[in-house]
Structure formats: structure tokens, C-alpha cells
C-alpha positions as a Python dict, from the first residue, in 0.01 Angstrom:
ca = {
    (1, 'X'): (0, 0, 0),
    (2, 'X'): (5, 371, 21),
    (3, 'X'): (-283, 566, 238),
    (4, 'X'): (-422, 856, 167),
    (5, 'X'): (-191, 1044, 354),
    (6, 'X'): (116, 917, 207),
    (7, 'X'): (-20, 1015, -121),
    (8, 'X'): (-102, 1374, 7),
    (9, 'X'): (244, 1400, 124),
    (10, 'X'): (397, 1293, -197),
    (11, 'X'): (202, 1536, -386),
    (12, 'X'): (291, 1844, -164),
    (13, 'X'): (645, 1714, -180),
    (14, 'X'): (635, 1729, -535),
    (15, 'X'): (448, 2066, -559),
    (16, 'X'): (774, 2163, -289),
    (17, 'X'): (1046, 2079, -555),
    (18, 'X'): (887, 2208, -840),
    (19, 'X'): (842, 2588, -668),
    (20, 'X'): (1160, 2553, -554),
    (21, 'X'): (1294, 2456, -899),
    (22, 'X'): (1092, 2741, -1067),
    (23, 'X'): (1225, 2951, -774),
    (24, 'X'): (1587, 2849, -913),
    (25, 'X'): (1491, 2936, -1235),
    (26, 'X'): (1347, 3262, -1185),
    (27, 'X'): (1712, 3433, -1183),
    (28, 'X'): (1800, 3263, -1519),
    (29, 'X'): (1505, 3388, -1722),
    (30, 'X'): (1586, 3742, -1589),
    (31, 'X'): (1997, 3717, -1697),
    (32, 'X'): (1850, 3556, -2056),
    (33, 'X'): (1631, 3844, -2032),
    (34, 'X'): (1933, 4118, -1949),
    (35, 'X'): (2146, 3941, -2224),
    (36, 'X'): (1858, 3906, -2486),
    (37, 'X'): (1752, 4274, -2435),
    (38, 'X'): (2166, 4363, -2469),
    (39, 'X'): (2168, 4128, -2811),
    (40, 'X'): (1891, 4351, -2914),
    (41, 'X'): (2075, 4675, -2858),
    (42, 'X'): (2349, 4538, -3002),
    (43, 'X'): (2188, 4456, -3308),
    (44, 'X'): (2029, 4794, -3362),
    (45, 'X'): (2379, 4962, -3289),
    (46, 'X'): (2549, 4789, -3557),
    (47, 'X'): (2220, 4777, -3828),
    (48, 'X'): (2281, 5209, -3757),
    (49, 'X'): (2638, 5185, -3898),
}
């Protein structure tokens, strides 16, 4: 039987993992950002020829 404190610590665990996760993240999206921005560019070069 969990108590009410076990509970509280499970959430804040989970609430841990998933900022950390996010926090993992965070670098990705920028790089897909970088290389979606530099897709882009390319396009527009070559649509210019």
C-alpha cells in the first residue's frame, strides 16, 4: 500500500525525468532547426538557378 508520500515522491520523480528528458531534447530541436533552416536555403539557392 503506497502513502501519500510515496505517491508524492513518484510524481516529482517522474516530473524529474521528464525535464531532464526535455532538457536532452532541447539541443536536438535546435540542430533540426540549424539543418531545416540550411534545407531551406538550400532550396531557394537551387529554385534561383
Amino acid at each position: 500500500m503506497k502513502t501519500h508520500e510515496d505517491k508524492k515522491q513518484s510524481l516529482n520523480n517522474k516530473c524529474v525525468l521528464t525535464f531532464m528528458l526535455l532538457r536532452s531534447l532541447a539541443p536536438l530541436k535546435h540542430t533540426m532547426n540549424i539543418v531545416s533552416n540550411s534545407m531551406t536555403i538550400v532550396a531557394e539557392e537551387l529554385h534561383t538557378l
